[in-house]
Amino acid sequence: MKKRFITAGILLLIAFIALITIFKFNNDNNKGKKLEKVKLAEVTHSAFYAPLYVAIENGYFEDEGIDLEVILTPGADKVASSVLSNDVNIGFAGPESAIYVYTGGEKDYLKTFAGLTKRDGQFILSRNKDFKLENLYGKEILVGRYAFLLQNR
């Protein structure tokens, strides 16, 4: 489990660095210049994208000459459509969207440059300091789209 979080974090960092590198500007040349507008469609708001949100809030994109607009676009199919129609410049979605477009015969197909997560991420939080995962065994937990029974493994 810990490996998955580390892997997801590393891949997210790689995607973040790639995003910055793609639209890299020299800070000195950006002073007084108009920012380059970049639209990013994401399939969901997630804590796994925290480095991106922190960079936006701290003005790192503006420092690099980028006016980044993040647009929530629920559904990988809608993200793919937004990218293909040039409504957005970048799409964060699963690689299945690129596969569907490619196998559908589209000549201008999408290219995936990073896998951000293997599955949708989930966090279990407690207000109780003495919380243990065992407290949830046999209980039903709602995790996004469906509930599942947490079993002792």
Rosetta silent file (secondary structure, phi, psi, omega in degrees, C-alpha in Angstrom):
SEQUENCE: MKKRFITAGILLLIAFIALITIFKFNNDNNKGKKLEKVKLAEVTHSAFYAPLYVAIENGYFEDEGIDLEVILTPGADKVASSVLSNDVNIGFAGPESAIYVYTGGEKDYLKTFAGLTKRDGQFILSRNKDFKLENLYGKEILVGRYAFLLQNR
SCORE:     score description
SCORE:     0.000 S_00000001
   1 L     0.000  -44.201  179.999    0.000    0.000    0.000 S_00000001
   2 H   -63.364  -36.901  178.515    2.818    2.364    0.929 S_00000001
   3 H   -60.584  -39.092 -178.934    4.519    1.519   -2.384 S_00000001
   4 H   -64.086  -43.293  179.292    1.413    2.613   -4.285 S_00000001
   5 H   -64.722  -41.939  179.753    1.348    6.013   -2.588 S_00000001
   6 H   -64.695  -45.256  179.490    5.054    6.526   -3.223 S_00000001
   7 H   -61.758  -44.816  179.659    4.701    5.456   -6.871 S_00000001
   8 H   -62.646  -41.035  178.975    1.668    7.716   -7.357 S_00000001
   9 H   -63.778  -42.499  179.472    3.526   10.615   -5.756 S_00000001
  10 H   -64.949  -44.477  179.886    6.587   10.119   -7.945 S_00000001
  11 H   -65.271  -37.365  177.544    4.489    9.896  -11.106 S_00000001
  12 H   -65.440  -40.498  177.530    2.557   12.992  -10.114 S_00000001
  13 H   -62.774  -41.657  178.234    5.800   14.846   -9.536 S_00000001
  14 H   -61.873  -43.596  179.300    7.061   13.742  -12.963 S_00000001
  15 H   -63.938  -40.243  179.179    3.832   14.974  -14.578 S_00000001
  16 H   -63.023  -45.360  179.808    4.101   18.271  -12.705 S_00000001
  17 H   -64.491  -40.780  178.535    7.715   18.751  -13.813 S_00000001
  18 H   -61.962  -41.189  179.757    6.784   17.849  -17.393 S_00000001
  19 H   -62.132  -45.487  179.102    3.976   20.419  -17.328 S_00000001
  20 H   -64.659  -43.003 -176.889    6.324   23.134  -16.101 S_00000001
  21 H   -65.052  -39.864 -179.074    9.031   22.120  -18.584 S_00000001
  22 H   -58.903  -40.365 -175.628    6.655   22.155  -21.558 S_00000001
  23 L  -110.369   33.856 -175.718    5.675   25.748  -20.896 S_00000001
  24 L   -68.623  132.497  174.261    8.993   26.945  -19.448 S_00000001
  25 L  -129.835  155.673  175.012    9.743   30.629  -19.677 S_00000001
  26 L   -80.483  127.316 -177.524   12.621   32.606  -18.294 S_00000001
  27 H   -55.537  -40.771 -178.053   11.476   34.591  -15.232 S_00000001
  28 H   -64.794  -34.954 -178.982   13.442   37.665  -16.266 S_00000001
  29 H   -77.646  -15.619 -175.588   11.822   37.729  -19.699 S_00000001
  30 H   -87.409  -15.741 -177.410    8.314   37.413  -18.253 S_00000001
  31 L   -64.333  124.067  178.725    8.281   40.625  -16.242 S_00000001
  32 L    81.890   -2.447  179.973    5.818   43.003  -17.829 S_00000001
  33 L   -97.526  156.379  177.157    4.797   40.469  -20.488 S_00000001
  34 L   -70.005  138.205  179.632    1.378   38.975  -21.014 S_00000001
  35 L   -74.402  145.484  175.461    0.983   35.498  -19.497 S_00000001
  36 E   -78.502  123.524 -178.728    0.469   32.503  -21.783 S_00000001
  37 E   -79.895  124.430  177.076   -3.048   31.100  -21.214 S_00000001
  38 E  -128.480  127.360  178.072   -3.050   27.320  -20.621 S_00000001
  39 E  -107.239  131.017 -179.202   -6.227   25.365  -19.915 S_00000001
  40 E  -120.599  123.914  176.473   -6.003   22.045  -18.097 S_00000001
  41 E   -98.976  126.117  176.744   -8.979   19.671  -17.870 S_00000001
  42 E  -116.784  144.287 -175.222   -8.885   17.276  -14.935 S_00000001
  43 L   -75.942  -24.119  177.823  -11.237   14.353  -14.525 S_00000001
  44 L  -159.557  150.474  169.898  -11.538   14.852  -10.765 S_00000001
  45 L   -78.949  130.618 -175.674  -10.285   17.065   -7.961 S_00000001
  46 L  -144.782  147.066  174.860   -8.011   14.840   -5.914 S_00000001
  47 H   -63.230  -20.908  178.875   -5.590   15.120   -3.031 S_00000001
  48 H   -69.922  -17.239  176.482   -3.157   13.297   -5.307 S_00000001
  49 H   -95.300   13.311 -176.459   -2.927   16.482   -7.378 S_00000001
  50 H   -50.365  -42.580  178.719   -1.952   18.494   -4.288 S_00000001
  51 H   -58.855  -36.644  177.492    1.449   19.555   -5.728 S_00000001
  52 H   -64.202  -47.335 -178.569   -0.362   21.089   -8.707 S_00000001
  53 H   -64.383  -38.744  177.920   -2.813   22.979   -6.479 S_00000001
  54 H   -63.617  -43.723  179.114    0.007   24.220   -4.238 S_00000001
  55 H   -61.942  -38.868  178.288    1.948   25.459   -7.282 S_00000001
  56 H   -65.513  -50.207 -177.603   -1.133   27.312   -8.520 S_00000001
  57 H   -63.591  -32.536 -179.551   -1.849   28.906   -5.133 S_00000001
  58 L   -87.134    1.134  174.890    1.788   29.932   -4.652 S_00000001
  59 L    77.416   17.960 -178.381    1.928   31.585   -8.076 S_00000001
  60 H   -64.532  -34.111  179.607    4.613   29.303   -9.518 S_00000001
  61 H   -68.858  -42.554  177.349    2.887   29.144  -12.895 S_00000001
  62 H   -61.249  -38.909  177.608    2.654   32.935  -13.121 S_00000001
  63 H   -58.966  -28.307 -179.415    6.359   33.094  -12.230 S_00000001
  64 L   -96.708    7.535  177.143    6.970   30.960  -15.309 S_00000001
  65 L    85.639   20.304 -176.124    4.729   33.091  -17.541 S_00000001
  66 E  -115.995  128.828  171.102    1.718   30.763  -17.434 S_00000001
  67 E  -100.413   94.099 -174.234   -1.879   31.703  -16.666 S_00000001
  68 E   -90.023  127.008  174.812   -3.153   28.208  -15.777 S_00000001
  69 E  -114.852  119.853  178.797   -6.877   27.552  -15.681 S_00000001
  70 E   -97.722  126.739 -176.214   -7.912   24.200  -14.200 S_00000001
  71 E  -119.896  122.974  175.975  -11.301   22.990  -15.397 S_00000001
  72 E   -73.754  120.291 -176.569  -13.133   20.084  -13.754 S_00000001
  73 L  -129.462   83.826 -172.996  -14.280   17.871  -16.619 S_00000001
  74 L   -62.433  122.618  178.614  -15.929   14.768  -15.136 S_00000001
  75 L   107.860  125.536 -179.672  -15.310   11.729  -17.291 S_00000001
  76 H   -60.691  -32.792  178.948  -12.246   10.683  -19.249 S_00000001
  77 H   -64.323  -37.785  179.669  -14.310   10.800  -22.449 S_00000001
  78 H   -72.832  -35.264  175.451  -15.107   14.482  -21.863 S_00000001
  79 H   -62.895  -46.817  179.377  -11.462   15.271  -21.098 S_00000001
  80 H   -59.910  -44.499  178.907  -10.435   13.559  -24.359 S_00000001
  81 H   -61.690  -39.939 -179.724  -13.102   15.473  -26.300 S_00000001
  82 H   -64.204  -40.100  179.065  -11.941   18.753  -24.757 S_00000001
  83 H   -68.543  -46.799 -177.726   -8.335   18.113  -25.788 S_00000001
  84 H   -64.292  -31.822 -179.330   -9.259   16.964  -29.311 S_00000001
  85 L   -88.017    3.680 -179.066  -11.515   19.992  -29.878 S_00000001
  86 L    63.477   22.173  173.482   -8.757   22.337  -28.634 S_00000001
  87 L   -73.881  -27.164  176.401  -10.997   23.611  -25.832 S_00000001
  88 L  -133.255  160.646  179.245   -8.133   22.745  -23.441 S_00000001
  89 L   -91.642  -32.725 -175.081   -4.400   22.325  -23.894 S_00000001
  90 E  -135.796  143.956  176.086   -3.818   19.479  -21.432 S_00000001
  91 E  -126.104  131.550  172.488   -6.037   16.718  -20.046 S_00000001
  92 E  -102.017  108.378  178.072   -5.577   14.749  -16.828 S_00000001
  93 L  -157.994  172.874  178.636   -7.437   11.462  -17.252 S_00000001
  94 L   -68.757  157.805 -178.461   -6.760    7.766  -17.393 S_00000001
  95 L   -66.426  -14.153  179.223   -4.932    6.292  -20.361 S_00000001
  96 H   -60.935  -31.053  179.970   -8.099    4.512  -21.457 S_00000001
  97 H   -63.225  -40.792  178.369   -9.297    7.743  -23.066 S_00000001
  98 H   -67.858  -36.726  179.335   -6.287    7.782  -25.408 S_00000001
  99 H   -65.710  -44.408  179.380   -6.801    4.101  -26.236 S_00000001
 100 H   -61.693  -42.115  179.659  -10.476    4.633  -27.113 S_00000001
 101 H   -64.835  -44.758 -178.467   -9.640    7.555  -29.373 S_00000001
 102 H   -64.151  -47.256 -178.508   -6.824    5.639  -31.081 S_00000001
 103 H   -72.188  -17.733  177.243   -8.856    2.457  -31.634 S_00000001
 104 L   -78.373   -2.538  175.944  -11.771    4.586  -32.856 S_00000001
 105 L    88.720    9.125  179.139   -9.708    5.515  -35.897 S_00000001
 106 L   -64.371  130.136 -179.049   -9.125    9.175  -35.030 S_00000001
 107 L   -74.277  -34.375  178.989   -6.223   10.499  -37.103 S_00000001
 108 L  -102.027   74.575 -174.226   -5.278   13.135  -34.534 S_00000001
 109 L   -86.008  164.441 -178.772   -5.189   10.826  -31.521 S_00000001
 110 L   -79.786  152.418  175.081   -4.127   11.595  -27.959 S_00000001
 111 L  -121.369  129.622  179.252   -0.733   10.702  -26.552 S_00000001
 112 L   -90.888  129.350 -179.725   -0.318    9.724  -22.919 S_00000001
 113 L  -110.414   -7.371  176.577    2.858   11.013  -21.325 S_00000001
 114 L  -164.925  145.773  171.427    2.397    9.773  -17.750 S_00000001
 115 L   -98.716  115.573 -174.237    0.216    7.503  -15.694 S_00000001
 116 L   -81.189  -42.010  179.348   -0.751    9.477  -12.597 S_00000001
 117 L  -143.822  153.454  176.405   -2.556    6.815  -10.594 S_00000001
 118 L   -82.370  -37.331  179.337   -3.368    3.159  -10.927 S_00000001
 119 L  -139.543  168.000  173.320   -6.735    3.572   -9.202 S_00000001
 120 L   -62.301  134.649 -178.880   -8.778    6.378   -7.743 S_00000001
 121 L   -80.663  148.102  177.466   -7.134    7.371   -4.493 S_00000001
 122 L  -137.140  148.266  176.042   -8.914    7.162   -1.178 S_00000001
 123 L  -126.466  142.779  172.795   -8.029    8.332    2.319 S_00000001
 124 L  -109.790  121.484 -178.355   -9.433    7.164    5.618 S_00000001
 125 L  -118.932  149.396  178.855   -9.487    9.950    8.206 S_00000001
 126 L  -137.226  146.490  173.139  -10.508    9.845   11.857 S_00000001
 127 L   -86.486  -15.036 -176.817  -11.183   12.439   14.536 S_00000001
 128 L   -87.793  123.462 -179.660  -10.306    9.827   17.130 S_00000001
 129 L   -65.060  -27.374 -177.268   -6.618    9.731   18.153 S_00000001
 130 L   -92.445   16.296 -177.240   -6.915    6.044   19.074 S_00000001
 131 L   -62.130  138.857  173.601   -8.288    5.042   15.677 S_00000001
 132 L  -132.845  146.804  179.564   -7.126    1.714   14.246 S_00000001
 133 H   -58.039  -32.613  179.617   -7.981    0.246   10.877 S_00000001
 134 H   -58.845  -24.654  178.450   -9.280   -2.833   12.709 S_00000001
 135 H   -61.965  -20.945 -176.795  -12.129   -0.623   14.020 S_00000001
 136 H   -97.106   -8.855 -179.653  -13.558   -0.681   10.492 S_00000001
 137 L   -57.078  130.547 -179.699  -13.446   -4.443    9.884 S_00000001
 138 L    83.474   -2.920  179.223  -16.938   -5.663    9.021 S_00000001
 139 L   -96.476  153.515  176.484  -18.219   -2.106    8.470 S_00000001
 140 E   -91.992  135.325 -177.087  -19.488   -0.716    5.170 S_00000001
 141 E  -124.475  131.489  176.672  -17.543    2.268    3.806 S_00000001
 142 E   -87.479  120.820 -178.256  -18.702    4.643    1.085 S_00000001
 143 E  -129.014   79.481  176.781  -15.793    5.362   -1.289 S_00000001
 144 L    81.528 -105.613 -171.042  -16.911    7.491   -4.188 S_00000001
 145 L   -88.674  -21.505 -177.976  -19.162    5.534   -6.504 S_00000001
 146 E  -150.913  162.539  178.594  -19.883    2.424   -4.447 S_00000001
 147 E   -99.104  151.584  175.473  -19.630    1.011   -0.960 S_00000001
 148 E  -139.524  160.021  179.944  -17.487   -1.948   -0.022 S_00000001
 149 E   -95.103  122.690  178.957  -17.019   -4.110    3.026 S_00000001
 150 L   -81.735  119.481 -177.564  -13.604   -3.733    4.643 S_00000001
 151 L  -112.076  153.331  176.079  -12.362   -7.194    5.544 S_00000001
 152 L   -69.494  121.110 -177.076   -9.438   -8.325    7.630 S_00000001
 153 L  -116.901    0.000    0.000   -6.720   -9.298    5.120 S_00000001
